[in-house]
C-alpha positions as protocol buffer text, in pm:
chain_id: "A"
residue {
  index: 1
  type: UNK
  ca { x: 102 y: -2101 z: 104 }
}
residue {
  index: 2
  type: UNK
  ca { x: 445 y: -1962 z: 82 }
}
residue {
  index: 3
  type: UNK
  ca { x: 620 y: -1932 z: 442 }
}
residue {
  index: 4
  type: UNK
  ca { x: 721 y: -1572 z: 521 }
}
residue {
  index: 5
  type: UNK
  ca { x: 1050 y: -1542 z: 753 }
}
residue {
  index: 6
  type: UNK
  ca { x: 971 y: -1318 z: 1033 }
}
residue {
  index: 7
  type: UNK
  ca { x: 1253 y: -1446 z: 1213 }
}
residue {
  index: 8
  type: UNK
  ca { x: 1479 y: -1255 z: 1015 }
}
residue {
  index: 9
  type: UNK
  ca { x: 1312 y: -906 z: 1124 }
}
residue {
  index: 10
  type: UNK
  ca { x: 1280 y: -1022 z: 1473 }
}
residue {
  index: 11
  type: UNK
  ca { x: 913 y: -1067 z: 1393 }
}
residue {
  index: 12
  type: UNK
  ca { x: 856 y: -804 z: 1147 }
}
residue {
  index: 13
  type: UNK
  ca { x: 876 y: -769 z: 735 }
}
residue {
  index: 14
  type: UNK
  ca { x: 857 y: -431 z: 536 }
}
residue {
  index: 15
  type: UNK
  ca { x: 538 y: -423 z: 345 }
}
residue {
  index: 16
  type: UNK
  ca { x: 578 y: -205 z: 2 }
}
residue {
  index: 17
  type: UNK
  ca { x: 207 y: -68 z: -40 }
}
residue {
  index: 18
  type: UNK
  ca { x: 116 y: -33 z: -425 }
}
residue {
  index: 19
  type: UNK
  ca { x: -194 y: 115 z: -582 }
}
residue {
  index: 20
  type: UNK
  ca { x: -346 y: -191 z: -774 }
}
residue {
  index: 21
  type: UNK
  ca { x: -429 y: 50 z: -1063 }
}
residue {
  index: 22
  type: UNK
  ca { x: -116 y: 288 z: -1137 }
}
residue {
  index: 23
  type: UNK
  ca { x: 126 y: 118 z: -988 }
}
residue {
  index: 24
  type: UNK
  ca { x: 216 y: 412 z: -742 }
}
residue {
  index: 25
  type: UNK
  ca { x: 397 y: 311 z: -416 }
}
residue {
  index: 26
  type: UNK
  ca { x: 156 y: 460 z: -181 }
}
residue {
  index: 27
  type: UNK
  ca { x: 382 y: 381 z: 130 }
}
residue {
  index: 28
  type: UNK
  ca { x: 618 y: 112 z: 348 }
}
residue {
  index: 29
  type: UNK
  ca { x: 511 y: -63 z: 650 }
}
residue {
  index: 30
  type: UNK
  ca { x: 561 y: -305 z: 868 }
}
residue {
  index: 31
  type: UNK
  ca { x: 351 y: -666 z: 1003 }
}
residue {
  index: 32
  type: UNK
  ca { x: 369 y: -927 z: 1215 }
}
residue {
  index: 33
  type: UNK
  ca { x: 222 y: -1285 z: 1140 }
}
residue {
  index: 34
  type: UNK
  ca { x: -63 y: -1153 z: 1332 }
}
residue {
  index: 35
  type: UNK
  ca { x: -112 y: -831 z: 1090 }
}
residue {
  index: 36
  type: UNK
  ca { x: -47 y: -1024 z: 774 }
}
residue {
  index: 37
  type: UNK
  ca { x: -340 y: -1311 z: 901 }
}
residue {
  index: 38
  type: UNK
  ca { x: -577 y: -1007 z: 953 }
}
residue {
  index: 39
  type: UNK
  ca { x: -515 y: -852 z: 610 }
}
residue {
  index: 40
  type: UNK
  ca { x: -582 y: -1181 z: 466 }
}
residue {
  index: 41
  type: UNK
  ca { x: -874 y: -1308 z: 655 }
}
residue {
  index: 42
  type: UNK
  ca { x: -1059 y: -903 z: 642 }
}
residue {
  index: 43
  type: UNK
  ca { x: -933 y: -787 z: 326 }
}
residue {
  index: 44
  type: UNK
  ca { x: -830 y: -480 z: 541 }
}
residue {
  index: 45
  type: UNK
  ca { x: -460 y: -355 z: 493 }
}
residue {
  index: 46
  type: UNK
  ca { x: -313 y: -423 z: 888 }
}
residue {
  index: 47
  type: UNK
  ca { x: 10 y: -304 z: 1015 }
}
residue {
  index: 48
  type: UNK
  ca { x: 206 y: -308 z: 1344 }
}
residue {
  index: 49
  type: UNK
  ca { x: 253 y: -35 z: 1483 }
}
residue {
  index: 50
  type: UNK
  ca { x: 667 y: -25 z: 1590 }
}
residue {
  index: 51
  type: UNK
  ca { x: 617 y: 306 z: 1742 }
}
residue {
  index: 52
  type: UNK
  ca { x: 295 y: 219 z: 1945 }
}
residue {
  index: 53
  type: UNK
  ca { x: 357 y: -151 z: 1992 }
}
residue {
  index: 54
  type: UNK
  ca { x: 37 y: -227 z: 1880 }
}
residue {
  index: 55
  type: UNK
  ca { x: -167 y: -355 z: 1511 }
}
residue {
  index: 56
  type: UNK
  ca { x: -323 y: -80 z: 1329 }
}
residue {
  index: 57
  type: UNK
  ca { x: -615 y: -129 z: 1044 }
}
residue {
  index: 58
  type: UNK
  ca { x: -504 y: 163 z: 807 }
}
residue {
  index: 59
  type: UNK
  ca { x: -816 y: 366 z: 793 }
}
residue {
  index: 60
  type: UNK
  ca { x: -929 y: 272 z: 1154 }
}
residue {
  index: 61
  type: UNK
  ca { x: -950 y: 621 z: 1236 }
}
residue {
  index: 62
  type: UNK
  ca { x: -901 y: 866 z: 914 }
}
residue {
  index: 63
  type: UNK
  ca { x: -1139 y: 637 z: 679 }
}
residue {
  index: 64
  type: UNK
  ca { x: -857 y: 582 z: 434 }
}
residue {
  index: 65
  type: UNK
  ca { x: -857 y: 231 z: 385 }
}
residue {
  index: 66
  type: UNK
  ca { x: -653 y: -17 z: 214 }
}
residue {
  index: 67
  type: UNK
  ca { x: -902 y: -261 z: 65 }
}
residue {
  index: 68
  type: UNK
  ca { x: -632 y: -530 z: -53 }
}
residue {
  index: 69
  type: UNK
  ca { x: -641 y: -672 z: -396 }
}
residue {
  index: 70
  type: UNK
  ca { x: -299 y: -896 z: -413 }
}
residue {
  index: 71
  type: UNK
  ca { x: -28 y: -1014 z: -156 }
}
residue {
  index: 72
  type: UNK
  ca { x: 325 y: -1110 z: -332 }
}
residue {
  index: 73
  type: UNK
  ca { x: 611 y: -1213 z: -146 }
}
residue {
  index: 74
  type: UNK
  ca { x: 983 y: -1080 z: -243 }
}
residue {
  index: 75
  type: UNK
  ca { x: 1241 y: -1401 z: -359 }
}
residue {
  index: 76
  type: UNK
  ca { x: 1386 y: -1444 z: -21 }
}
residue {
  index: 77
  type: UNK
  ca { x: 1035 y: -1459 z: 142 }
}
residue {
  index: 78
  type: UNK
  ca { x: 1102 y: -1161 z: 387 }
}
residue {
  index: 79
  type: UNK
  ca { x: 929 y: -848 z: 199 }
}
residue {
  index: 80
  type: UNK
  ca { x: 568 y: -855 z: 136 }
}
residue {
  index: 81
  type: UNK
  ca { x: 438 y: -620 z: -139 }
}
residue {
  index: 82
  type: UNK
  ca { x: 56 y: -535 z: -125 }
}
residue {
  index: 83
  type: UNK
  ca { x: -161 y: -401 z: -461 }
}
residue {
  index: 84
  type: UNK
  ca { x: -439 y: -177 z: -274 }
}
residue {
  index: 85
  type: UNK
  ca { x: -756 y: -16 z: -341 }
}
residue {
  index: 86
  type: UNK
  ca { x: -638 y: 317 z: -141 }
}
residue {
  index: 87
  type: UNK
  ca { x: -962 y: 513 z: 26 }
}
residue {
  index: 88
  type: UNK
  ca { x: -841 y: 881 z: 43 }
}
residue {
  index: 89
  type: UNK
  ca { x: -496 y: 930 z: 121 }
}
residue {
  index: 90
  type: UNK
  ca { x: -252 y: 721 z: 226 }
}
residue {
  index: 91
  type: UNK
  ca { x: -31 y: 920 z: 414 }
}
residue {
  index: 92
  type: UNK
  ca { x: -97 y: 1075 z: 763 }
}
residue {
  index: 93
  type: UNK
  ca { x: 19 y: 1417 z: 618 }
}
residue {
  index: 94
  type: UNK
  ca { x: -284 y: 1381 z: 393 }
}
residue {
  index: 95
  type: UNK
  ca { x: -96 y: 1336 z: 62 }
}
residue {
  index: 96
  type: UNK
  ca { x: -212 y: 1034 z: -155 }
}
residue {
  index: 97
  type: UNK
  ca { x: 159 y: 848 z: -131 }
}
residue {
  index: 98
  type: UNK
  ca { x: 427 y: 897 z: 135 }
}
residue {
  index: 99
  type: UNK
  ca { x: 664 y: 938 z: -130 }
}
residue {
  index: 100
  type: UNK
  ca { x: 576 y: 1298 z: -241 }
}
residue {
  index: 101
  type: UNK
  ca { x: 908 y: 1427 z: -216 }
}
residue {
  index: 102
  type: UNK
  ca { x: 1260 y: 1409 z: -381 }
}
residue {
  index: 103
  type: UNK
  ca { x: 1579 y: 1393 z: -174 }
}
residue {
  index: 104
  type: UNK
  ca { x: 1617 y: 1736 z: -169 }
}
residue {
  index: 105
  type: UNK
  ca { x: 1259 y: 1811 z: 27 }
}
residue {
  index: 106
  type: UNK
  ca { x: 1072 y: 1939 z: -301 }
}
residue {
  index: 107
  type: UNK
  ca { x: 733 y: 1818 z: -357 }
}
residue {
  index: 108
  type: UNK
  ca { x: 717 y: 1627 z: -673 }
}
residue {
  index: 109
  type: UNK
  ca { x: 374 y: 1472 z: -660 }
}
């Protein structure tokens, strides 16, 4: 298995979040060795949680879960990328992708 370097986000690597289908970016978050050994051992799409100190199961408490298809790892082993089965939306404003807007604040998706 290919060795992820936490060390270089003082424990934490982005995670891209990519529907498995489309190709959409659904959203970016962050894990921990614990998070990523969760995602991989329940199939489950788990985060840490920098604001709350704390992992989070996306879908824990809305019902939108990630059900994770594929985990690739970036070149310099410190992004993860994960292809998703998304449940509902994935963003906690209730649109599909977090990325529903250009740079200027208008809704594109």
């Amino acid at each position: 298995m290919v060795k992820i370097d936490f060390a270089k986000g003082d424990g934490l690597v982005p995670c891209i979040v990519q529907d498995v289908d489309n190709g959409d970016v659904l959203m970016l978050g962050y894990m921990n060795e614990k998070s990523l050994s969760m995602t991989i051992e329940t199939g489950l799409a788990t985060y840490w949680s920098r604001s709350r100190q704390e992992l989070w199961v996306k879908g824990e408490t809305s019902g939108h879960y990630q059900h994770v298809e594929k985990i690739l790892v970036d070149c310099d082993e410190d992004t993860i990328l994960l292809k998703v089965r998304q449940d509902g939306a994935a963003c906690h404003t209730g649109k599909r992708s977090c990325f529903y807007r250009d740079i200027n604040g208008e809704e594109v998706l």
